[in-house]
Coordinates of C-alpha atoms in Angstrom, one line a residue:
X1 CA 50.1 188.6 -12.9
X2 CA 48.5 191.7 -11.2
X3 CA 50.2 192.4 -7.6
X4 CA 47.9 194.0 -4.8
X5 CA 49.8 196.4 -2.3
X6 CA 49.0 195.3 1.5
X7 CA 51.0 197.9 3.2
X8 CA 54.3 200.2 2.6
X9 CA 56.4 201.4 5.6
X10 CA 58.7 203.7 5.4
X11 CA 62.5 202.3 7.2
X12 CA 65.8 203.4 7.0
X13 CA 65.0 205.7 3.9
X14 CA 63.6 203.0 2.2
X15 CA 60.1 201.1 2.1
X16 CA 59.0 197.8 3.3
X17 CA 56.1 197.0 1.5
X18 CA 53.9 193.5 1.4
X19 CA 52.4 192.4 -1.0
X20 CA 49.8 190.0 -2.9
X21 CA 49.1 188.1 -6.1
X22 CA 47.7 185.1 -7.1
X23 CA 50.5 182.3 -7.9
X24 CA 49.4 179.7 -10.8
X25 CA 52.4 177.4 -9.4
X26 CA 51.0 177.3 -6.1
X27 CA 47.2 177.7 -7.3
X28 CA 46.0 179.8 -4.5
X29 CA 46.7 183.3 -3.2
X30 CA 50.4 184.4 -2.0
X31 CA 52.2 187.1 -0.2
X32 CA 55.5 188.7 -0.1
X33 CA 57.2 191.0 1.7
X34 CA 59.8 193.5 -0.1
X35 CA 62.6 195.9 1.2
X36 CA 63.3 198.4 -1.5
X37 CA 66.1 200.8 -0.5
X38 CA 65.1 204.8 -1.1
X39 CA 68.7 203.9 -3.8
X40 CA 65.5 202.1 -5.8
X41 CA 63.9 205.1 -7.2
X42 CA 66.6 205.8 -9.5
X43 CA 66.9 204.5 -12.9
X44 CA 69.1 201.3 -12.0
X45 CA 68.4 197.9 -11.1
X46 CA 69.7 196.2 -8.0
X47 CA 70.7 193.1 -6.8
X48 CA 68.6 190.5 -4.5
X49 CA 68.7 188.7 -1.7
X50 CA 65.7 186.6 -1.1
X51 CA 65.3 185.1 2.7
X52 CA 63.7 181.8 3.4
X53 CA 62.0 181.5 6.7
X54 CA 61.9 178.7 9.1
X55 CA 59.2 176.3 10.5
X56 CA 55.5 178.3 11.3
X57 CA 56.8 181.6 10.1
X58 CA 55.5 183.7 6.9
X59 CA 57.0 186.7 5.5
X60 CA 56.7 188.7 8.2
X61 CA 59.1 187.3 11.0
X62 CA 62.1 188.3 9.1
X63 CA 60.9 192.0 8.1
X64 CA 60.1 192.6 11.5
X65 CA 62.6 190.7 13.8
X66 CA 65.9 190.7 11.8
X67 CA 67.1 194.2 11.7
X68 CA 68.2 193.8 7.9
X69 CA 66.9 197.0 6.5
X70 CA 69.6 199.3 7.8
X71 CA 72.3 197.4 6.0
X72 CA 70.9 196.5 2.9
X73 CA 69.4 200.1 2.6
X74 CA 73.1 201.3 3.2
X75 CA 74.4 198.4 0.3
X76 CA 72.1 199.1 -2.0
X77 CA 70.3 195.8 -1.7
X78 CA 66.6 194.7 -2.7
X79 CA 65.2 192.2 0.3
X80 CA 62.8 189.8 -1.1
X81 CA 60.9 187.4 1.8
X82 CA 58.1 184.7 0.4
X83 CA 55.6 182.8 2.8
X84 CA 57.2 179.3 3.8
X85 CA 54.1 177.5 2.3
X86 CA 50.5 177.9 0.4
X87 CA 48.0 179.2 1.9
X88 CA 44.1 179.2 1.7
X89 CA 41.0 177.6 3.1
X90 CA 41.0 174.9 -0.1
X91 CA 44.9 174.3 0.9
X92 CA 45.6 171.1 2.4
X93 CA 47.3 171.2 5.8
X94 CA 48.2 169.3 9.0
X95 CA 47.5 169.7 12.9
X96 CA 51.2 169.4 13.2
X97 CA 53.2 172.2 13.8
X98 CA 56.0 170.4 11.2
X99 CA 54.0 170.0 8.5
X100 CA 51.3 171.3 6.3
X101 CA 50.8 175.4 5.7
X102 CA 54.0 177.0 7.8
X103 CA 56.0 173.6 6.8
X104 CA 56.3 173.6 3.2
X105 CA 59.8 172.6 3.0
X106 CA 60.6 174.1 -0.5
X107 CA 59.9 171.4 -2.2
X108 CA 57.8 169.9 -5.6
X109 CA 55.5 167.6 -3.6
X110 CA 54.1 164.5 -5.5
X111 CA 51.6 162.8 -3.0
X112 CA 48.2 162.9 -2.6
X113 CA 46.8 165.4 -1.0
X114 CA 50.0 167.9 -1.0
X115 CA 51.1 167.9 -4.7
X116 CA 47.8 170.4 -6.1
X117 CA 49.2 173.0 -3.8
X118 CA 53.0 172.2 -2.4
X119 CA 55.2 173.2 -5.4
X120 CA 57.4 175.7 -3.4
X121 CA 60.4 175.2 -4.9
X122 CA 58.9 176.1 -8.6
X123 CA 57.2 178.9 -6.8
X124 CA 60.6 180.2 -5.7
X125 CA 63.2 179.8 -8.3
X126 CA 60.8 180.6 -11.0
X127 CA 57.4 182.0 -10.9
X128 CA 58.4 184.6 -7.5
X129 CA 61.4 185.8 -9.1
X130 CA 60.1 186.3 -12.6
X131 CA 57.2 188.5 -11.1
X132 CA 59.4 190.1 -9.0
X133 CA 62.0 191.1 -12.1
X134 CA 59.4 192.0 -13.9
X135 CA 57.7 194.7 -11.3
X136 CA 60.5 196.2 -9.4
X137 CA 64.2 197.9 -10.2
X138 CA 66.2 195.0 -9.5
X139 CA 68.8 192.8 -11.8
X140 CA 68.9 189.3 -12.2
X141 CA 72.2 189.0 -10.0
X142 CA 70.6 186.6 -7.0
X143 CA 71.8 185.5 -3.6
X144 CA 69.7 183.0 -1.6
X145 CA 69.6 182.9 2.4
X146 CA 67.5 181.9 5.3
X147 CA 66.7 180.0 8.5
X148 CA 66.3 176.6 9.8
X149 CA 63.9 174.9 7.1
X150 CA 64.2 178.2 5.4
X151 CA 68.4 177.5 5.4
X152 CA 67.8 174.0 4.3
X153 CA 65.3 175.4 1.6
X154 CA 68.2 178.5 0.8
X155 CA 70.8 175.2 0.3
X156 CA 69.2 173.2 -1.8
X157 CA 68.0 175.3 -4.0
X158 CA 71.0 177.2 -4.7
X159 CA 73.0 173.9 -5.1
X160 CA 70.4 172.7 -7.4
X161 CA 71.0 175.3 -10.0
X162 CA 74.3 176.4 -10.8
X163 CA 74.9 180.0 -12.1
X164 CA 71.6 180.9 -10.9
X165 CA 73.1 182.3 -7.5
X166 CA 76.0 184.4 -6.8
X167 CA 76.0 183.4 -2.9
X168 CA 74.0 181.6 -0.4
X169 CA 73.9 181.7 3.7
X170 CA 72.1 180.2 6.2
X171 CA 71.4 180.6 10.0
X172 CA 70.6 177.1 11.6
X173 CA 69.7 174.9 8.5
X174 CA 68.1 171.8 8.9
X175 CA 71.3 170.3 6.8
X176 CA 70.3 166.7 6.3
X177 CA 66.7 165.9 6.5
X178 CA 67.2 162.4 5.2
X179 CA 68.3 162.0 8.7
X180 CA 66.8 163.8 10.9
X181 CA 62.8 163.7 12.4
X182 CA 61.5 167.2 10.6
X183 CA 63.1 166.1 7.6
X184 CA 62.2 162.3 7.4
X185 CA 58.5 163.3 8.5
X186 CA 58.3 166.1 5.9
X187 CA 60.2 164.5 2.8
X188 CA 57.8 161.2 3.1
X189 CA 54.6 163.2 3.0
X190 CA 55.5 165.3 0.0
X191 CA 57.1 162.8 -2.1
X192 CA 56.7 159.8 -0.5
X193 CA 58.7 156.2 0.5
X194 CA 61.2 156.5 -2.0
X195 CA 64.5 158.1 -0.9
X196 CA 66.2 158.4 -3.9
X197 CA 63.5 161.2 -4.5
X198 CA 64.6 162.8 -1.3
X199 CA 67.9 163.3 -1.6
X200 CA 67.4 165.8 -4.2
X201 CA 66.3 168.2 -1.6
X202 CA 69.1 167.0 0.9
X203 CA 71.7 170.2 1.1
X204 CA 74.6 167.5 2.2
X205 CA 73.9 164.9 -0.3
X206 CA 73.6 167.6 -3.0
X207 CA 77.0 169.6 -1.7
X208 CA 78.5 166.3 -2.2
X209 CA 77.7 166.0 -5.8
X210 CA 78.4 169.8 -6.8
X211 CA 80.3 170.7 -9.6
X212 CA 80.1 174.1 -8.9
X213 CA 81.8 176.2 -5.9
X214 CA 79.5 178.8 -4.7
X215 CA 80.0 181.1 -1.9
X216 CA 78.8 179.9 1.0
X217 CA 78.8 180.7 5.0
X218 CA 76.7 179.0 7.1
X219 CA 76.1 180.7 11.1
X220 CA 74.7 177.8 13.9
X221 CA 74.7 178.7 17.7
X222 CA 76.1 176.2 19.7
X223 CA 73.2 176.1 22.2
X224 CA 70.7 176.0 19.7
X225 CA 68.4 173.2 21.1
X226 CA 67.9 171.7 17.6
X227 CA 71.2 171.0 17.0
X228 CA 72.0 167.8 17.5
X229 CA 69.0 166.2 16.8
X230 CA 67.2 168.1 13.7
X231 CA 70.1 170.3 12.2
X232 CA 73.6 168.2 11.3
X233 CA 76.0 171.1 10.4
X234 CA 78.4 168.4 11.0
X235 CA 77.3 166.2 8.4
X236 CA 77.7 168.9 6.0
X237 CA 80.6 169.9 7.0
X238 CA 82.2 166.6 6.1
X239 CA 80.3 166.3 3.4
X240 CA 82.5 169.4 2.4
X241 CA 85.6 168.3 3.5
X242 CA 85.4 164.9 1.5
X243 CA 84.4 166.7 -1.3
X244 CA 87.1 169.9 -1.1
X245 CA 83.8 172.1 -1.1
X246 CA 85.2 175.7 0.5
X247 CA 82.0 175.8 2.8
X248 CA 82.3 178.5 5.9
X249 CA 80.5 177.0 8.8
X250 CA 81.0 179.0 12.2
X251 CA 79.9 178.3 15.4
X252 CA 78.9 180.9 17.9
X253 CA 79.0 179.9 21.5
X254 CA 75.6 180.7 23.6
X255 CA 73.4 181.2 21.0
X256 CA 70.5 179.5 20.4
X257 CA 67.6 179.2 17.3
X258 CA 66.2 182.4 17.4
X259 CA 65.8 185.5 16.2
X260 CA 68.0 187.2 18.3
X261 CA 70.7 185.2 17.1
X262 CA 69.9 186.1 13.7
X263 CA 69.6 189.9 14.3
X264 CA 73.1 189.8 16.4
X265 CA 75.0 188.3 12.9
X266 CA 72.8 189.3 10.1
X267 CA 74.8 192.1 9.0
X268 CA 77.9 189.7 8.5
X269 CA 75.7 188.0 6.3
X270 CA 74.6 190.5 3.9
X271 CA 78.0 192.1 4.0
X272 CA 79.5 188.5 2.8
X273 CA 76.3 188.3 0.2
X274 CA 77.3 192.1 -1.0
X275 CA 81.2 190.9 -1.7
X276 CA 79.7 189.0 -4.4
X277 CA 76.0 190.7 -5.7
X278 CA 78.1 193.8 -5.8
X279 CA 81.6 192.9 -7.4
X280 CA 81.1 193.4 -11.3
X281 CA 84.0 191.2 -13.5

């Protein structure tokens, strides 16, 4: 799989570089954005966090709005950020905002006419992080974070593969999309009427049935406008509780769903994700 090099910046003695390559998952023409630390140039490998962005972003809203760099550079961590969906002029997509290209969800659709394109969550657990561990100095020692439908898409697919992550965060995850509009809207279109099929991309009905205990902190402001109606922290937080699931869910008073919230309190989530990418048994 031959990667083309958009653009390299150089940031906090280390490059941010974008690039793209054409996925046979996704059948159509991706992009990614990378932080390699300057640490990266040596003969070592280093662990990942990939990021998951939220509803219309692509890879570029984190790289640019987050403020990341400086701490992983100074933890010796490799950034990886996909696109949230396929893109492409043969691509199917929506006039809504909530679905379609922007909206992928992280999910294997199955219906007509998303499925030829919307396999996202293939496209992240395996084909992106096989091209990416092939190409660059990193290990295989993963952690898993992101925002909104990019947190719901960082849950689930941690929780759906045990040992495959060391940690996993979120800011604002959509928590329960069985029950909530973005989430019952999305789920039908990709895999249709039947919710048995859903709730294996439900982060609280997946906690629920974990066998495994995996790291995980989870950051919501508590005048996020979403909160009530689209995210559910609370449902996974008892979904926790009834299941003794050690999940770290904090609130944060006067914050709301952007990006400002995420650059005030990203660095306490990379430092909780370098406790465990960087602690070697």
């Amino acid at each position: 799989m031959t990667l083309e090099l958009v653009s390299k910046t150089q940031c906090f003695d280390g490059s941010q570089c974008q690039y793209t390559h054409r996925s046979e998952v996704l059948d159509c023409e991706m992009r990614f954005s990378i932080f390699l630390p300057s640490q990266a140039e040596k003969e070592q490998r280093f662990p990942v966090l990939y990021w998951l962005s939220g509803l219309t972003c692509t890879d570029e809203n984190f790289s640019q709005k987050a403020g990341a760099q400086r701490m992983a550079a100074e933890l010796g961590i490799v950034l990886v950020i996909p696109d949230t969906s396929p893109r492409g002029d043969s691509v199917p997509d929506n006039e809504s905002y909530d679905l379609g290209k922007g909206a992928g969800y992280y999910v294997n659709a199955t219906q007509t006419p998303w499925k030829s394109h919307y396999q996202m969550y293939d496209y992240l657990v395996k084909e992106l992080p096989e091209l990416v561990e092939d190409t660059f100095p990193v290990s295989d020692r993963r952690a898993i974070s992101g925002h909104s439908m990019g947190g719901h898409g960082a849950l689930t697919i941690a929780l759906k593969n045990p040992g495959r992550y060391i940690s996993v965060s979120a800011f604002s995850p959509i928590c329960n999309p069985m029950a909530c509009p973005w989430g019952e809207k999305a789920l039908a279109a990709y895999l249709g009427p039947d919710k048995t099929l859903w709730e294996e991309y439900d982060a609280t009905v997946l906690l629920s049935r974990s066998t495994e205990r995996l790291p995980i902190l989870i950051s919501q402001g508590e005048a996020d406008q979403f909160l009530e109606e689209q995210l559910k922290p609370n449902a996974l937080k008892a979904a926790a509780e009834a299941a003794g699931y050690p999940l770290k869910l904090e609130f944060h008073a006067g914050y709301d769903h952007s990006y400002y919230f995420i650059a005030t309190f990203i660095e306490q989530h990379l430092r909780f994700h370098a406790d465990y990418l960087l602690h070697i048994d």
